[in-house]
mmCIF file of C-alpha atoms and ligand atoms in Angstrom:
data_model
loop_
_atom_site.group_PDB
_atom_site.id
_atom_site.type_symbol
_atom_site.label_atom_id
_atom_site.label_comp_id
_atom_site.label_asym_id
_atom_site.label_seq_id
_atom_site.Cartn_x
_atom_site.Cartn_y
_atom_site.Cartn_z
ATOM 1 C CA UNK W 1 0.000 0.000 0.000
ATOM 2 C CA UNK W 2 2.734 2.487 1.205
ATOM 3 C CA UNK W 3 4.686 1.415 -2.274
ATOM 4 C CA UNK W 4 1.686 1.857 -4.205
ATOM 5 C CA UNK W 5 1.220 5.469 -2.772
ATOM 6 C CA UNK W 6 4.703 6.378 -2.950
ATOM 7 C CA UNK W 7 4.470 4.893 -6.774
ATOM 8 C CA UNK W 8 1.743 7.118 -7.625
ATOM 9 C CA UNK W 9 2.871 10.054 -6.042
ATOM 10 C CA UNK W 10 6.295 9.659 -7.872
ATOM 11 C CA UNK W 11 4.592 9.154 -11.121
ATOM 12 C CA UNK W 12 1.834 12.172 -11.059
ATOM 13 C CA UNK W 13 5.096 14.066 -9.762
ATOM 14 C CA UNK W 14 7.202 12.945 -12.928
ATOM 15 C CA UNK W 15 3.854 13.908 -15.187
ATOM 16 C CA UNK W 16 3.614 17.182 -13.534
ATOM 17 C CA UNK W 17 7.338 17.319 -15.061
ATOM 18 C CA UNK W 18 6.342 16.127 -18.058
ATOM 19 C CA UNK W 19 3.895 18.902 -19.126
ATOM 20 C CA UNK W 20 5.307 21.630 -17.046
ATOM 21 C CA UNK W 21 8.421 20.474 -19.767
ATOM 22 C CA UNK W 22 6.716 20.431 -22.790
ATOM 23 C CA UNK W 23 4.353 23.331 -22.189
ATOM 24 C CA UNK W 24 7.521 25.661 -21.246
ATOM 25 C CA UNK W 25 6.510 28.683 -23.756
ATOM 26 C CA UNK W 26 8.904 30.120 -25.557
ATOM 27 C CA UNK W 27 9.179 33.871 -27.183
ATOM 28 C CA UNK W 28 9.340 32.973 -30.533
ATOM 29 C CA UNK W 29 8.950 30.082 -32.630
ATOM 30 C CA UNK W 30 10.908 29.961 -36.128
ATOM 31 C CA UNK W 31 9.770 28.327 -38.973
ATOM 32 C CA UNK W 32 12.733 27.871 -41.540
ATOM 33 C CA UNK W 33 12.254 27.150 -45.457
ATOM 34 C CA UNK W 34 15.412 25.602 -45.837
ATOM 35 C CA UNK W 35 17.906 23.969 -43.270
ATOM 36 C CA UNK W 36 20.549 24.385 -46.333
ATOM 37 C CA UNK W 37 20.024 28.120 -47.668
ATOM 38 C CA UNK W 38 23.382 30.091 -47.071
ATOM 39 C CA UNK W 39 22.414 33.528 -46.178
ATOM 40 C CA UNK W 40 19.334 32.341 -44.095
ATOM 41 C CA UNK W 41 21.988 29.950 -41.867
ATOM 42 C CA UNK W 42 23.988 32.930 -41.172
ATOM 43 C CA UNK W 43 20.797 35.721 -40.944
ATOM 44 C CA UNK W 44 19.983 32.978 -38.101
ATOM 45 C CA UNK W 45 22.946 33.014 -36.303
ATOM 46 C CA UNK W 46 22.832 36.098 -36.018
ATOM 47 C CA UNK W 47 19.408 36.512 -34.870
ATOM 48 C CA UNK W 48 20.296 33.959 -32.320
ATOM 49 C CA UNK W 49 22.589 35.879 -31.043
ATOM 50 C CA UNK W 50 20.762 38.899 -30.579
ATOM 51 C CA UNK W 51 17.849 37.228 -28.989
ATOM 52 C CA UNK W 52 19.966 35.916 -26.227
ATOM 53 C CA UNK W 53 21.524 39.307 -25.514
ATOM 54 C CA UNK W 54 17.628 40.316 -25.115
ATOM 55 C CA UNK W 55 17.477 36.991 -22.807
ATOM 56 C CA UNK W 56 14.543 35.982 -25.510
ATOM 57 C CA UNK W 57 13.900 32.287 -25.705
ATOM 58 C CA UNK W 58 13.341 30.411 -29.191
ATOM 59 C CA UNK W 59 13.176 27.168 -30.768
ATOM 60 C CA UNK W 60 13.593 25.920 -34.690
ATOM 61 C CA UNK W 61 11.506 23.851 -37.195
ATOM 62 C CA UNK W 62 13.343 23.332 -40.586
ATOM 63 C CA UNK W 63 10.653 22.543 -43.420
ATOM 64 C CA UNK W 64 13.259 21.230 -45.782
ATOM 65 C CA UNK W 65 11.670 23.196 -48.943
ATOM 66 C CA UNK W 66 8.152 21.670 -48.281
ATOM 67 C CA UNK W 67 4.924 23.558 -47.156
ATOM 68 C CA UNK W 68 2.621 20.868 -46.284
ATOM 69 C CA UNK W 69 5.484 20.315 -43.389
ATOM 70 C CA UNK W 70 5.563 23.789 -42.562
ATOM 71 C CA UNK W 71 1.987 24.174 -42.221
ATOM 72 C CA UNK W 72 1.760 21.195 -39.869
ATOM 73 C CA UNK W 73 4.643 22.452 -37.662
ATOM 74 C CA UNK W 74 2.682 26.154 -37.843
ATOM 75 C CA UNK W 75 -0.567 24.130 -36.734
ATOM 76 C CA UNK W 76 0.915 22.181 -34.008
ATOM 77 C CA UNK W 77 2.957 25.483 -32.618
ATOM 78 C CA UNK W 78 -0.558 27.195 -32.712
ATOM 79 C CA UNK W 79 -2.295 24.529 -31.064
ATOM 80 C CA UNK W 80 -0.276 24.230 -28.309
ATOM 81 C CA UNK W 81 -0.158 28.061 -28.135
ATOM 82 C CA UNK W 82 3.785 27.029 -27.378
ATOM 83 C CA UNK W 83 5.633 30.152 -28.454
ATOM 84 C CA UNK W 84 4.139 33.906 -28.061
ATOM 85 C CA UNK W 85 5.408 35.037 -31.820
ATOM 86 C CA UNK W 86 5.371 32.722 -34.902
ATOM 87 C CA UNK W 87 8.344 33.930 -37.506
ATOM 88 C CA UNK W 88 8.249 32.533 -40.233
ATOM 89 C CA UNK W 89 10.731 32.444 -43.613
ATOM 90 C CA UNK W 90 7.705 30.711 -45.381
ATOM 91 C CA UNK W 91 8.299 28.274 -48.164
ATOM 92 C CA UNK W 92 5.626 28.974 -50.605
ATOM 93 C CA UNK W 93 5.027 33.022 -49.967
ATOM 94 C CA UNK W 94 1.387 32.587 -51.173
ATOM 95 C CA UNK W 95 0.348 30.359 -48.387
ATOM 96 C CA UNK W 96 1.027 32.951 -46.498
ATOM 97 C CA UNK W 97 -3.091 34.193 -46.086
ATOM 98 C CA UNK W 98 -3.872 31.055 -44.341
ATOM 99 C CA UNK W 99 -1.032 31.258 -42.179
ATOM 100 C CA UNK W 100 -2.086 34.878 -40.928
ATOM 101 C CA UNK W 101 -6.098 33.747 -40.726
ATOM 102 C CA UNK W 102 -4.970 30.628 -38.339
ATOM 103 C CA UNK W 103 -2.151 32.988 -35.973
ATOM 104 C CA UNK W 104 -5.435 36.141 -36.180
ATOM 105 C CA UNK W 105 -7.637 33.363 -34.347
ATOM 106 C CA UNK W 106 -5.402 32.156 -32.054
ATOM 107 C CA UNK W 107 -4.280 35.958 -31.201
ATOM 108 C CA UNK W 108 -1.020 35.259 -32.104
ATOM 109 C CA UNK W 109 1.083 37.290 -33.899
ATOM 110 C CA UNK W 110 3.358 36.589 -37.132
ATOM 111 C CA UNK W 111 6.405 38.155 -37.953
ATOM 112 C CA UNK W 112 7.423 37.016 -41.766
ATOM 113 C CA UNK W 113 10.981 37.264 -42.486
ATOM 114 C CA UNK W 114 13.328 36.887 -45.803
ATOM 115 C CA UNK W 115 10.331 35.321 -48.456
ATOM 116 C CA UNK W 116 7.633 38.283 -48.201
ATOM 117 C CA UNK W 117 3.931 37.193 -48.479
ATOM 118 C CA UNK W 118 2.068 39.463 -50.510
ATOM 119 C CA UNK W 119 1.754 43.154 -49.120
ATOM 120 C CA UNK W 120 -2.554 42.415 -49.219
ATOM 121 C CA UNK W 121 -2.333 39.413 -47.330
ATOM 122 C CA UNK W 122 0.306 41.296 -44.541
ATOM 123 C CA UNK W 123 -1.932 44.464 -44.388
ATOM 124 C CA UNK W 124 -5.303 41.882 -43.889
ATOM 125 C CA UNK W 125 -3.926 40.221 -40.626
ATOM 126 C CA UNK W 126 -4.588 41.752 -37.039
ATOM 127 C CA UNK W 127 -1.084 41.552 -36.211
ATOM 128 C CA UNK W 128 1.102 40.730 -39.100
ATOM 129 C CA UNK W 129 4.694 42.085 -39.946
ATOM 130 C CA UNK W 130 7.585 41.655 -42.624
ATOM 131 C CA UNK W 131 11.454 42.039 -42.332
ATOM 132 C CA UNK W 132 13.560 41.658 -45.688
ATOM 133 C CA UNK W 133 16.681 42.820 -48.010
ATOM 134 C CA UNK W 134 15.746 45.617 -50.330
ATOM 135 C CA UNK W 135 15.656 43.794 -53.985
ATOM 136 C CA UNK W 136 14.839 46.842 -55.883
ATOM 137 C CA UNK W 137 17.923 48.382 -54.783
ATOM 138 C CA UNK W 138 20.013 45.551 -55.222
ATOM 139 C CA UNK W 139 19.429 45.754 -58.805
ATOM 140 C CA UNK W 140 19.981 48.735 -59.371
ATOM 141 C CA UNK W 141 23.290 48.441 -57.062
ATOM 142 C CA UNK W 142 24.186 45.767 -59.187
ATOM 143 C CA UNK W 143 23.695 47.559 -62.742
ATOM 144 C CA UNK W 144 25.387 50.865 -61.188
ATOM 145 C CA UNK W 145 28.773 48.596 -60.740
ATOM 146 C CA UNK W 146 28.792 47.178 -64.243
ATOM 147 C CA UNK W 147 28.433 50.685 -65.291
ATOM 148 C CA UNK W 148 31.674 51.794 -63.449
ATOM 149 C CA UNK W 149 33.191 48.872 -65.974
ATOM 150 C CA UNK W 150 31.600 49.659 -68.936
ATOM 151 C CA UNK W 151 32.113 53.402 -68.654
ATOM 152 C CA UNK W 152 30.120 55.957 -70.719
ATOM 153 C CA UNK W 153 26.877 53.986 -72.722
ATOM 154 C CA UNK W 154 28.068 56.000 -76.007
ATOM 155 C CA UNK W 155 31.907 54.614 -75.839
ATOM 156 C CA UNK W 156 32.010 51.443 -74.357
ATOM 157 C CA UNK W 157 35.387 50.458 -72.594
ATOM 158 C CA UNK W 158 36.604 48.207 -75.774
ATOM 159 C CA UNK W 159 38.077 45.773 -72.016
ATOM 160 C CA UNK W 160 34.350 45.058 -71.843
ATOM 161 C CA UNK W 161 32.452 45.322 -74.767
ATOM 162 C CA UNK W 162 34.278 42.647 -75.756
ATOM 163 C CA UNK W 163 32.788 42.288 -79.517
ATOM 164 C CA UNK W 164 32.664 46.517 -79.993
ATOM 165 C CA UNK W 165 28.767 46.390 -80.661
ATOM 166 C CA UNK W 166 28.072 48.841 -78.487
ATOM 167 C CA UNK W 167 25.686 46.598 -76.512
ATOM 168 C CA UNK W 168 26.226 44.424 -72.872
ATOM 169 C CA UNK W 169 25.594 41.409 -73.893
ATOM 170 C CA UNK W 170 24.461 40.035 -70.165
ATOM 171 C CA UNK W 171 23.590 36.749 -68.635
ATOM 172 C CA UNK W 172 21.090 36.590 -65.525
ATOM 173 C CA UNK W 173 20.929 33.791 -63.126
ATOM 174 C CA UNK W 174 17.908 33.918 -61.054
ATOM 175 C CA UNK W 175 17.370 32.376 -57.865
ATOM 176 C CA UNK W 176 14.000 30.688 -57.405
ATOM 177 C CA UNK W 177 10.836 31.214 -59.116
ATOM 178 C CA UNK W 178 8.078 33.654 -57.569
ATOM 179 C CA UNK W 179 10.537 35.042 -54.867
ATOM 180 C CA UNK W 180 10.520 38.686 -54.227
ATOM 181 C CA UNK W 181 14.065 38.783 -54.290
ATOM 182 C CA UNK W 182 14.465 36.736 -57.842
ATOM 183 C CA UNK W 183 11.647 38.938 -59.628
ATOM 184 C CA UNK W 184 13.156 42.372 -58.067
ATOM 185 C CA UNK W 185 16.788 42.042 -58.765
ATOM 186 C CA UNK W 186 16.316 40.395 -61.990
ATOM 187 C CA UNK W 187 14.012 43.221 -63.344
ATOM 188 C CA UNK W 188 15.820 46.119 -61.849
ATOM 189 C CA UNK W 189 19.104 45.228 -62.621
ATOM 190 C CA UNK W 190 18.264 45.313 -66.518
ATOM 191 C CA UNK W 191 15.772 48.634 -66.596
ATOM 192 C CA UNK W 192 18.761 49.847 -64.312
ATOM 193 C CA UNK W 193 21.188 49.952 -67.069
ATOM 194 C CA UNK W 194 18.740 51.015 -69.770
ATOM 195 C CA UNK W 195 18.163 54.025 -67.434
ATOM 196 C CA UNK W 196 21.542 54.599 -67.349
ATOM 197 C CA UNK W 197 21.358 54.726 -71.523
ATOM 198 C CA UNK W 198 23.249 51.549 -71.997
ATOM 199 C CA UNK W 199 21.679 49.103 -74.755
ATOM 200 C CA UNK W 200 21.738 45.767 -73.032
ATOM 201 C CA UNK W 201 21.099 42.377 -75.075
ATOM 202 C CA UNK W 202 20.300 39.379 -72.814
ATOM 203 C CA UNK W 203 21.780 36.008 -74.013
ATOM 204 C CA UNK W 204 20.683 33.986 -71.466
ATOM 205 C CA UNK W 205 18.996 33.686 -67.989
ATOM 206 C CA UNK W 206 18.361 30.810 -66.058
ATOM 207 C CA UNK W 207 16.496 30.169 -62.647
ATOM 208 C CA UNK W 208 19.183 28.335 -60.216
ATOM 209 C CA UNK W 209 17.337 27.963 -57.301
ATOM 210 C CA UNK W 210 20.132 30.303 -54.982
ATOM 211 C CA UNK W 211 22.566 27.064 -54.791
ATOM 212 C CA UNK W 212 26.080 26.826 -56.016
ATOM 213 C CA UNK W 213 24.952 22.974 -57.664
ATOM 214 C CA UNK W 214 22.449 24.779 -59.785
ATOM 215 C CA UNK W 215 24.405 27.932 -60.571
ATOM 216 C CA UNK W 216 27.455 25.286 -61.544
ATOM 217 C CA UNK W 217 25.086 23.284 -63.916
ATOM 218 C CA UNK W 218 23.438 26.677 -65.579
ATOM 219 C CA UNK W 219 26.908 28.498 -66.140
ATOM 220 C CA UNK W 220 28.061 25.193 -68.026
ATOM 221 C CA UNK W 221 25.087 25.073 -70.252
ATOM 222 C CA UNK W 222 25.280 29.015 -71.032
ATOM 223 C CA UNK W 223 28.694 28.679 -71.750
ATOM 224 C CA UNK W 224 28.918 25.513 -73.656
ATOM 225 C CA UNK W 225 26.266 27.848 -75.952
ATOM 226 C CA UNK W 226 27.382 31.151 -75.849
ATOM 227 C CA UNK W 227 31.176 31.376 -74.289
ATOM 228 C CA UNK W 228 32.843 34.020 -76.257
ATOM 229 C CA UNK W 229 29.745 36.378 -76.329
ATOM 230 C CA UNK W 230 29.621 36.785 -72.568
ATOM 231 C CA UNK W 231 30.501 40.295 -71.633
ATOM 232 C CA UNK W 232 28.481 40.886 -67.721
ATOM 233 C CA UNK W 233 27.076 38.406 -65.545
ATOM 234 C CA UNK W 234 24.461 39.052 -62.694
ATOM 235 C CA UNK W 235 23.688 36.454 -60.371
ATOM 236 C CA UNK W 236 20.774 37.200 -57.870
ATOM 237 C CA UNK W 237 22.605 36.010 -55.317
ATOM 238 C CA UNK W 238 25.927 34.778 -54.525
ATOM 239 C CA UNK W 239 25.606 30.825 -53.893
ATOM 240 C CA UNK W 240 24.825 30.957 -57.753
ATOM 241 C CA UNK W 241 27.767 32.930 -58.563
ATOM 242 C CA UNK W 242 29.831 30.606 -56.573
ATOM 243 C CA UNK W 243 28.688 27.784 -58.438
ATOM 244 C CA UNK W 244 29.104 29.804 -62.053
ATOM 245 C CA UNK W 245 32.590 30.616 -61.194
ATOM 246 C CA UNK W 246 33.298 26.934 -60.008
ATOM 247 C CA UNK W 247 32.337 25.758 -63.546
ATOM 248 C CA UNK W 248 34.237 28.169 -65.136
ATOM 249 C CA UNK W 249 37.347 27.654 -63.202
ATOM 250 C CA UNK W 250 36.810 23.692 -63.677
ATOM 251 C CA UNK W 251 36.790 24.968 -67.397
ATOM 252 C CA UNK W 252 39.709 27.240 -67.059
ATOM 253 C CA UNK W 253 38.266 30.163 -68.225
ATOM 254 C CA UNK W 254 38.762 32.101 -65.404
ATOM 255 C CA UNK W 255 42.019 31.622 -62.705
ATOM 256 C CA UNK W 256 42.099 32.100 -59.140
ATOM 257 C CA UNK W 257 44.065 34.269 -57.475
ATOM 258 C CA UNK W 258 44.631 36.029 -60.817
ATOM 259 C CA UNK W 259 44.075 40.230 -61.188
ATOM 260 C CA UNK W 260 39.938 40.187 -61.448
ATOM 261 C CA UNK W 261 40.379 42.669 -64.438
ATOM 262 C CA UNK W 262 41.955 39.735 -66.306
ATOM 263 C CA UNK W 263 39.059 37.374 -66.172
ATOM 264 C CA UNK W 264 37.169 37.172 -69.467
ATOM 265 C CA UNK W 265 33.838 39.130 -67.901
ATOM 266 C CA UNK W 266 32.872 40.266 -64.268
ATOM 267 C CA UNK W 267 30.813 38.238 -62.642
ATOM 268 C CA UNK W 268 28.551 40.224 -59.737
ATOM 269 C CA UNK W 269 26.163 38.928 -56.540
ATOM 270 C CA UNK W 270 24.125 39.793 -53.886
ATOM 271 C CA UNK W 271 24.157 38.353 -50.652
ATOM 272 C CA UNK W 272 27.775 39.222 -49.762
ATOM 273 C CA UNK W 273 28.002 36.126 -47.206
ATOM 274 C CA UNK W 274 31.656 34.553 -46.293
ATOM 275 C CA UNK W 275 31.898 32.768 -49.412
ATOM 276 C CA UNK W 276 30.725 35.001 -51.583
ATOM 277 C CA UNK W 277 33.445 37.684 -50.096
ATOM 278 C CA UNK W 278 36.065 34.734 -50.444
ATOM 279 C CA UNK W 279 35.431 34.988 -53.909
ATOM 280 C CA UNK W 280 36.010 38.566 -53.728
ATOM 281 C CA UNK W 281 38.963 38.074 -52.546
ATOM 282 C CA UNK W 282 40.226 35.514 -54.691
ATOM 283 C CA UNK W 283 39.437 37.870 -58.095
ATOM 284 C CA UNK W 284 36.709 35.481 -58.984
ATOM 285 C CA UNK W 285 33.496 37.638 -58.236
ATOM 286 C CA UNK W 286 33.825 40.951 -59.074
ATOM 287 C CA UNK W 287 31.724 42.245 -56.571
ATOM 288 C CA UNK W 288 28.192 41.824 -54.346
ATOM 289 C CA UNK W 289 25.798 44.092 -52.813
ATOM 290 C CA UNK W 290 25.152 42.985 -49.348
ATOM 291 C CA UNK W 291 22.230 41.629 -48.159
ATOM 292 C CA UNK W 292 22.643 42.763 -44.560
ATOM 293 C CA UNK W 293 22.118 40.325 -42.511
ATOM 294 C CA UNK W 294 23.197 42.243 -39.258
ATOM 295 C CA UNK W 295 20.924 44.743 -39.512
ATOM 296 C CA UNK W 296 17.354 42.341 -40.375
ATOM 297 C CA UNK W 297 18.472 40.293 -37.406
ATOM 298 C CA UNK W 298 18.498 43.347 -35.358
ATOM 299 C CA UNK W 299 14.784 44.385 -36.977
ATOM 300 C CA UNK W 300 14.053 40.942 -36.259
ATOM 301 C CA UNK W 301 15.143 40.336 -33.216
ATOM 302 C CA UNK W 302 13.300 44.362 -31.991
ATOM 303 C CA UNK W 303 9.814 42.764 -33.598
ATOM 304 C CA UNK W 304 9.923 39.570 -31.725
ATOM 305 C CA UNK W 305 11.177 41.685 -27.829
ATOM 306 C CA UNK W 306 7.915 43.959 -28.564
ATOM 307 C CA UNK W 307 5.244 41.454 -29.575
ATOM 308 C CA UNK W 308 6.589 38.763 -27.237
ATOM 309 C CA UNK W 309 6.242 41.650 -24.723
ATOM 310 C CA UNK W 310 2.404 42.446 -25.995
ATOM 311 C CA UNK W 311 3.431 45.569 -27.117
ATOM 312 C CA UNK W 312 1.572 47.774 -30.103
ATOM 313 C CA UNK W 313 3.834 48.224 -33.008
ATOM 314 C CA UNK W 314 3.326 52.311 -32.969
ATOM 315 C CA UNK W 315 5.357 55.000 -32.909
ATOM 316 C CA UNK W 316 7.467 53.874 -30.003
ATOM 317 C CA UNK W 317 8.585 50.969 -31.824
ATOM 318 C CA UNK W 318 11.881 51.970 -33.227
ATOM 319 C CA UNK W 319 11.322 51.106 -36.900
ATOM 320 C CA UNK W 320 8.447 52.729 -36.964
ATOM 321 C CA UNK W 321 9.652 55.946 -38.784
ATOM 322 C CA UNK W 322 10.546 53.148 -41.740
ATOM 323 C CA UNK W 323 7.793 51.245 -42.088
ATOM 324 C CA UNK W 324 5.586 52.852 -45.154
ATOM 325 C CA UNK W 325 2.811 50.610 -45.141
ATOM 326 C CA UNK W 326 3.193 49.988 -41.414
ATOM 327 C CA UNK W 327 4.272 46.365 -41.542
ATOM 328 C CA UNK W 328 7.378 46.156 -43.076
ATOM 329 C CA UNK W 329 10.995 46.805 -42.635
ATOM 330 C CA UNK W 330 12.715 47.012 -45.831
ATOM 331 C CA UNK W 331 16.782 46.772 -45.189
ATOM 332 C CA UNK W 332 19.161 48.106 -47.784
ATOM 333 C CA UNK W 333 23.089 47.091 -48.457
ATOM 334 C CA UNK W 334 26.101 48.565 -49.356
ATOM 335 C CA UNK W 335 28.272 47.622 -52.509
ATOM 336 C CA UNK W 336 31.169 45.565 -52.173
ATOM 337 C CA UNK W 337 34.450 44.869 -54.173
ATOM 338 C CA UNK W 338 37.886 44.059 -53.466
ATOM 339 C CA UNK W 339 38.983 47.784 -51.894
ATOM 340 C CA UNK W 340 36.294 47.391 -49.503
ATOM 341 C CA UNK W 341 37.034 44.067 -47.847
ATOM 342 C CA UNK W 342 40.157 45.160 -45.294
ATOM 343 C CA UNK W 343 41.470 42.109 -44.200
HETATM 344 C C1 LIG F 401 17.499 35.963 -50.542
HETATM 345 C C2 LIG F 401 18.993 35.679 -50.569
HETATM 346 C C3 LIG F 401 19.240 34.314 -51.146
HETATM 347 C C4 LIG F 401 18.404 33.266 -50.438
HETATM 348 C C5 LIG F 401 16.960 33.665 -50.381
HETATM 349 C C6 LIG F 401 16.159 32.668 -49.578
HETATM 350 O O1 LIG F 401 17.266 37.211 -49.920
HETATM 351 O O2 LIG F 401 19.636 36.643 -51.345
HETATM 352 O O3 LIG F 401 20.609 33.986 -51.058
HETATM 353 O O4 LIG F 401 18.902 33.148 -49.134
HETATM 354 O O5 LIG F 401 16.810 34.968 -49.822
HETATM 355 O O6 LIG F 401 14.853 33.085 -49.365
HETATM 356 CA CA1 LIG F 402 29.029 44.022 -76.656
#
């Protein structure tokens, strides 16, 4: 009898473990597109660090590119009302309505980060935010460089108009289909130089998904087509560069270590993570525009202290001044090349 009390009482103790355990509520939950995405592992890391400065507690789901697992680790976080902020980098940006309708019931609030939902389906939620790169301006950004190369649009530097037709003849690699980022920086960077009164005659583009695998494979099959014609390259972001410069130092088109105004045509990224600055370094990439990753986790990490806290996003929220629409936090970067990198 004594055994069989002290059994019971050991086991509703251990239970009252148990859930106080798993029902331990956390600040914010994150809900990552992809475990394997360069700049998102180090905009994380850096948002981990500043949450724990703020003493902010968080936990991780990885959806490994799918939705359907996102949305089940969304509906389990909301069911179990485990976290008091949901951020997500959501896989598929237009599931992003139903996300908002399910976090409006449950009164929670949704900060989106990196892969925007559309601005409608933000501005219909109760308590719905965005944090992301500027992609606009990284076009642009990008075209302005090739235009320091290229010189005036009426007398082409003869080093870069290769064939002297007075036209760039450019090659795009875009990062993933429907992204904010891909359809930005891929428009802007070509009406950037027709602004700037060059004549610009795309050869090729190719969507590579931001990896270096895909950015290797879609540089060989431009090249293997179009090799000597290539006079500018844009890359979306720099994992695809990476990959495009692989292939074309596997081909021995272009050497490392060598002066980067030697290489047959400059190559140019966004992003401006280590590798992509290694590359910098190494005169393969002539340069990136920096997706800052510093200063989102910072936004980021400000959004989750003040709606963990139950705080109004007004005008004491720091941001605020920024935020047009009163939801988002656009971030822009700064161009880099080889005489900005110190070290
Ligand atoms: C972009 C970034 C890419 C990739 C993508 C993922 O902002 O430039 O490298 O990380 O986000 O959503
Ligand atoms: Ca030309």
């Amino acid at each position: 009898m004594k055994n069989n009390l002290r059994n019971t009482a050991l086991f509703s103790l251990s239970l009252l473990l148990l859930i106080s355990c798993s029902g331990v509520k956390q600040d914010v939950s994150f809900f990552i597109y992809n475990e394997a995405d360069t700049f998102v592992s180090s905009l994380m890391n850096q948002i981990h660090s500043d949450l724990n400065q703020k003493g902010k507690s968080f936990d991780i789901s990885y959806a490994s590119l799918s939705q359907v697992t996102q949305n089940e680790q969304l509906a389990q976080a909301i069911e179990n009302k485990s976290a008091k902020v949901l951020a997500v980098n959501i896989v598929d940006r237009l599931s992003a309505s139903s996300i908002i309708t399910k976090a409006d019931a449950a009164s929670l609030p949704v900060l989106f980060f990196n892969r925007a939902p559309l601005e409608e389906d933000l501005l219909a939620g109760k308590s719905a935010y965005y944090v992301g790169t500027d992609p606009t301006y990284e076009g642009k950004a990008q075209a302005d460089l090739a235009a320091k190369l290229f010189g005036y649009p009426s007398s082409l530097s003869s080093t870069y108009d290769k064939n002297g037709d007075g036209k760039i003849q450019l090659v795009i690699l875009k990062g993933e289909q429907g992204h904010q980022d891909t359809e930005l920086r891929s428009r802007y960077c070509v009406t950037e130089l027709y602004n700037l009164g060059y004549d610009v005659d795309i050869i090729a583009s190719s969507y590579a998904n931001w990896t270096k695998e895909e950015g290797y494979e879609a540089m060989k099959d431009i090249y293997e087509k179009y090799s000597s014609q290539i006079e500018l390259v844009f890359c979306n972001n720099d994992d695809m560069a990476v990959g495009a410069l692989n292939y074309l130092v596997d081909k021995k088109a272009f050497t490392k270590g060598a002066d980067i105004t030697s290489q047959p045509f400059p190559v140019i990224g966004v992003d401006a993570t280590n590798i992509g600055i290694s590359y910098i370094k190494d005169g393969l990439l002539y340069g990136t525009i920096k997706n800052d990753a510093t200063a989102q986790a910072k936004a980021i990490a400000e959004f989750i202290s003040y709606l963990s806290e139950g705080k109004k996003i007004d005008e004491s929220f720091p941001y605020y001044g920024q935020m047009a629409d009163g939801r988002t936090v656009s971030v822009k970067g700064i161009t880099i090349t080889k005489k900005d990198i110190t070290e």
